């Protein structure tokens, strides 16, 4: 699992700017909109929920359980980011990049990691 995750991180780091250059019409960040606080506090709440729910995973020694936990949590986090970007950055199409990266990560995870 270790090397596959490392390759995934490298691919996402390379793929994200390429997609952004190809799809986004102009750069605008969520911190420049009125959604700044919602984004910040939403990420804080999701991070806290992640660490708290990690303690309640039934069998944390089982690798498959942890993988499914990470898939579910990544999906929740990406959905939050997608909604915030869709609502506050509509004209930039930034939300499309989030959706494409989520799709890429999920497909990669199912093909190479699970």
Coordinates of N, CA and C in Angstrom, one line a residue:
X1 N 0.8 -1.2 0.0 CA 0.0 0.0 0.0 C 0.9 1.3 0.0
X2 N 2.0 1.2 0.6 CA 2.9 2.4 0.8 C 3.3 3.0 -0.5
X3 N 3.9 2.2 -1.4 CA 4.4 2.8 -2.7 C 3.2 3.2 -3.6
X4 N 2.1 2.5 -3.5 CA 0.9 2.9 -4.3 C 0.4 4.3 -3.9
X5 N 0.4 4.5 -2.6 CA -0.1 5.8 -2.1 C 0.9 6.9 -2.5
X6 N 2.2 6.7 -2.4 CA 3.2 7.6 -2.8 C 3.0 8.0 -4.3
X7 N 2.8 7.0 -5.1 CA 2.6 7.3 -6.5 C 1.3 8.1 -6.7
X8 N 0.3 7.8 -6.0 CA -1.0 8.5 -6.1 C -0.8 10.0 -5.7
X9 N -0.1 10.3 -4.7 CA 0.2 11.7 -4.2 C 1.0 12.4 -5.3
X10 N 2.0 11.8 -5.9 CA 2.8 12.4 -6.9 C 1.9 12.7 -8.2
X11 N 1.1 11.8 -8.5 CA 0.2 12.0 -9.7 C -0.8 13.1 -9.5
X12 N -1.4 13.2 -8.3 CA -2.3 14.2 -8.0 C -1.6 15.6 -8.0
X13 N -0.4 15.6 -7.4 CA 0.3 16.9 -7.3 C 0.7 17.4 -8.7
X14 N 0.9 16.5 -9.7 CA 1.2 16.8 -11.0 C 0.0 17.1 -11.8
X15 N -1.1 16.3 -11.6 CA -2.3 16.4 -12.4 C -3.1 17.7 -12.0
X16 N -3.2 18.1 -10.8 CA -4.0 19.2 -10.4 C -3.6 20.5 -11.1
X17 N -2.3 20.9 -11.1 CA -2.0 22.2 -11.8 C -2.3 22.1 -13.4
X18 N -2.1 20.9 -13.9 CA -2.3 20.7 -15.3 C -3.8 20.9 -15.7
X19 N -4.7 20.3 -14.8 CA -6.1 20.4 -15.0 C -6.5 21.9 -14.8
X20 N -5.9 22.5 -13.8 CA -6.3 23.9 -13.5 C -5.9 24.8 -14.6
X21 N -4.8 24.6 -15.2 CA -4.4 25.4 -16.4 C -5.3 25.2 -17.6
X22 N -5.7 23.9 -17.8 CA -6.5 23.6 -18.9 C -8.0 24.0 -18.8
X23 N -8.6 23.9 -17.6 CA -10.0 24.1 -17.4 C -10.4 25.5 -16.8
X24 N -9.6 25.9 -15.8 CA -10.0 27.2 -15.1 C -9.8 28.4 -16.0
X25 N -10.8 29.2 -16.1 CA -10.7 30.4 -17.0 C -9.8 31.5 -16.3
X26 N -10.0 31.7 -15.0 CA -9.2 32.7 -14.3 C -9.1 32.3 -12.9
X27 N -7.9 32.6 -12.3 CA -7.7 32.2 -10.9 C -8.4 33.1 -9.9
X28 N -9.1 32.4 -9.1 CA -9.8 33.0 -8.0 C -9.9 32.0 -6.8
X29 N -9.6 32.4 -5.6 CA -9.6 31.5 -4.5 C -10.8 31.7 -3.6
X30 N -11.1 30.6 -2.9 CA -12.2 30.6 -2.0 C -12.0 31.7 -0.9
X31 N -10.7 32.0 -0.5 CA -10.4 32.9 0.5 C -10.7 34.4 0.1
X32 N -11.0 34.6 -1.2 CA -11.3 35.9 -1.8 C -12.8 36.1 -1.8
X33 N -13.6 35.1 -1.4 CA -15.1 35.2 -1.4 C -15.7 35.3 0.0
X34 N -17.0 35.4 0.0 CA -17.7 35.4 1.3 C -17.8 33.9 1.9
X35 N -17.4 32.9 1.1 CA -17.4 31.6 1.6 C -16.1 31.2 2.4
X36 N -15.3 32.2 2.6 CA -14.0 31.9 3.3 C -14.2 31.3 4.7
X37 N -15.1 31.8 5.5 CA -15.3 31.3 6.8 C -15.9 29.9 6.8
X38 N -16.9 29.7 5.9 CA -17.6 28.4 5.8 C -16.6 27.4 5.4
X39 N -15.7 27.7 4.5 CA -14.7 26.8 4.0 C -13.7 26.4 5.2
X40 N -13.2 27.5 5.9 CA -12.3 27.3 7.0 C -12.9 26.4 8.1
X41 N -14.0 26.8 8.6 CA -14.6 26.1 9.7 C -15.1 24.7 9.2
X42 N -15.6 24.5 8.0 CA -15.9 23.2 7.5 C -14.8 22.3 7.5
X43 N -13.6 22.8 7.1 CA -12.4 21.9 7.1 C -12.0 21.5 8.5
X44 N -12.1 22.5 9.4 CA -11.7 22.2 10.8 C -12.7 21.2 11.4
X45 N -14.0 21.3 11.1 CA -14.9 20.3 11.7 C -14.7 19.0 11.0
X46 N -14.4 18.9 9.7 CA -14.2 17.6 9.1 C -12.9 17.0 9.6
X47 N -11.9 17.8 9.9 CA -10.6 17.2 10.4 C -10.8 16.6 11.8
X48 N -11.5 17.4 12.6 CA -11.8 16.9 14.0 C -12.7 15.6 13.9
X49 N -13.7 15.6 13.0 CA -14.6 14.5 12.9 C -13.8 13.3 12.4
X50 N -12.8 13.5 11.5 CA -11.9 12.4 11.1 C -11.2 11.8 12.2
X51 N -10.5 12.6 13.0 CA -9.7 12.0 14.1 C -10.6 11.4 15.2
X52 N -11.7 11.9 15.5 CA -12.6 11.3 16.5 C -13.2 10.0 15.9
X53 N -13.6 10.0 14.7 CA -14.2 8.8 14.1 C -13.2 7.7 13.9
X54 N -11.9 8.1 13.8 CA -10.9 7.1 13.7 C -10.8 6.2 14.9
X55 N -11.1 6.7 16.1 CA -11.1 5.9 17.3 C -12.3 4.9 17.4
X56 N -13.3 5.2 16.6 CA -14.5 4.3 16.6 C -14.5 3.3 15.5
X57 N -13.5 3.2 14.7 CA -13.4 2.2 13.7 C -13.3 0.9 14.4
X58 N -14.2 -0.1 14.0 CA -14.2 -1.4 14.8 C -12.9 -2.1 14.8
X59 N -12.3 -2.3 13.7 CA -11.0 -3.1 13.7 C -10.0 -2.2 13.0
X60 N -9.3 -1.4 13.7 CA -8.3 -0.5 13.1 C -7.0 -1.3 12.7
X61 N -6.9 -2.5 13.1 CA -5.7 -3.3 12.7 C -6.0 -3.9 11.3
X62 N -7.2 -4.0 10.9 CA -7.5 -4.5 9.6 C -7.3 -3.5 8.5
X63 N -6.4 -3.8 7.6 CA -6.0 -2.9 6.5 C -7.2 -2.5 5.6
X64 N -8.1 -3.5 5.3 CA -9.2 -3.2 4.4 C -10.2 -2.2 5.1
X65 N -10.4 -2.4 6.4 CA -11.3 -1.4 7.1 C -10.8 0.0 7.0
X66 N -9.5 0.2 7.2 CA -8.9 1.5 7.2 C -9.0 2.1 5.7
X67 N -8.8 1.2 4.7 CA -8.9 1.7 3.4 C -10.3 2.2 3.0
X68 N -11.3 1.4 3.5 CA -12.7 1.9 3.2 C -13.0 3.1 4.0
X69 N -12.5 3.2 5.2 CA -12.6 4.4 6.0 C -12.1 5.6 5.3
X70 N -10.9 5.5 4.8 CA -10.2 6.6 4.0 C -11.0 7.0 2.8
X71 N -11.5 6.0 2.0 CA -12.3 6.2 0.8 C -13.5 7.0 1.2
X72 N -14.2 6.6 2.2 CA -15.5 7.3 2.6 C -15.2 8.7 3.1
X73 N -14.1 8.8 3.9 CA -13.8 10.2 4.4 C -13.3 11.1 3.3
X74 N -12.5 10.6 2.4 CA -12.1 11.4 1.3 C -13.3 11.8 0.4
X75 N -14.2 11.0 0.2 CA -15.4 11.3 -0.5 C -16.2 12.4 0.2
X76 N -16.3 12.4 1.5 CA -17.0 13.4 2.2 C -16.3 14.7 2.1
X77 N -15.0 14.7 2.3 CA -14.2 15.9 2.2 C -14.3 16.5 0.8
X78 N -14.1 15.7 -0.2 CA -14.2 16.2 -1.6 C -15.6 16.7 -1.9
X79 N -16.6 16.1 -1.4 CA -18.0 16.6 -1.6 C -18.2 18.0 -1.0
X80 N -17.6 18.2 0.2 CA -17.7 19.5 0.9 C -16.9 20.5 0.0
X81 N -15.7 20.2 -0.4 CA -15.0 21.1 -1.2 C -15.7 21.4 -2.5
X82 N -16.3 20.4 -3.1 CA -17.0 20.6 -4.4 C -18.2 21.6 -4.2
X83 N -18.9 21.4 -3.2 CA -20.1 22.2 -2.9 C -19.7 23.7 -2.6
X84 N -18.6 23.8 -1.8 CA -18.2 25.2 -1.5 C -17.7 25.9 -2.8
X85 N -16.9 25.2 -3.6 CA -16.4 25.8 -4.8 C -17.5 26.0 -5.8
X86 N -18.5 25.1 -5.9 CA -19.6 25.3 -6.8 C -20.4 26.5 -6.4
X87 N -20.6 26.7 -5.1 CA -21.4 27.8 -4.7 C -20.7 29.2 -4.8
X88 N -19.4 29.2 -4.4 CA -18.7 30.5 -4.3 C -17.8 30.8 -5.5
X89 N -17.4 29.8 -6.3 CA -16.5 30.0 -7.4 C -17.1 29.5 -8.7
X90 N -18.3 29.7 -8.9 CA -19.0 29.2 -10.1 C -18.4 29.6 -11.4
X91 N -18.0 30.8 -11.6 CA -17.4 31.2 -12.9 C -16.1 30.7 -13.2
X92 N -15.4 30.2 -12.2 CA -14.0 29.7 -12.4 C -13.9 28.2 -12.8
X93 N -15.0 27.5 -12.6 CA -15.0 26.1 -12.9 C -14.0 25.3 -12.1
X94 N -13.6 25.8 -11.0 CA -12.7 25.1 -10.0 C -13.3 23.8 -9.5
X95 N -14.7 23.8 -9.4 CA -15.3 22.6 -8.8 C -15.2 21.4 -9.8
X96 N -15.0 21.7 -11.1 CA -14.9 20.6 -12.0 C -13.5 19.9 -11.8
X97 N -12.5 20.6 -11.4 CA -11.2 20.1 -11.1 C -11.3 19.2 -9.8
X98 N -12.0 19.7 -8.8 CA -12.2 18.9 -7.6 C -12.9 17.6 -8.0
X99 N -13.9 17.6 -8.8 CA -14.7 16.4 -9.2 C -13.8 15.5 -10.0
X100 N -13.0 16.0 -10.9 CA -12.1 15.1 -11.7 C -11.0 14.5 -10.9
X101 N -10.5 15.3 -9.9 CA -9.4 14.7 -9.1 C -10.0 13.6 -8.1
X102 N -11.2 13.9 -7.6 CA -11.9 12.9 -6.8 C -12.1 11.6 -7.6
X103 N -12.6 11.7 -8.8 CA -12.8 10.6 -9.6 C -11.5 9.8 -9.9
X104 N -10.5 10.5 -10.2 CA -9.2 9.9 -10.5 C -8.7 9.2 -9.2
X105 N -8.7 9.8 -8.1 CA -8.3 9.2 -6.8 C -9.1 7.9 -6.5
X106 N -10.4 8.0 -6.7 CA -11.2 6.8 -6.4 C -10.9 5.7 -7.3
X107 N -10.8 5.9 -8.6 CA -10.5 4.9 -9.6 C -9.1 4.3 -9.3
X108 N -8.1 5.2 -9.0 CA -6.8 4.7 -8.7 C -6.8 3.8 -7.5
X109 N -7.6 4.2 -6.5 CA -7.6 3.5 -5.2 C -8.2 2.1 -5.4
X110 N -9.3 2.0 -6.2 CA -9.9 0.7 -6.5 C -9.0 -0.2 -7.3
X111 N -8.3 0.4 -8.3 CA -7.5 -0.4 -9.2 C -6.2 -0.9 -8.5
X112 N -5.5 0.0 -7.8 CA -4.2 -0.3 -7.4 C -4.0 -0.5 -5.9
X113 N -5.0 -0.1 -5.1 CA -4.8 -0.2 -3.6 C -5.7 -1.2 -3.0
X114 N -6.9 -1.3 -3.4 CA -7.8 -2.3 -2.8 C -7.6 -3.7 -3.2

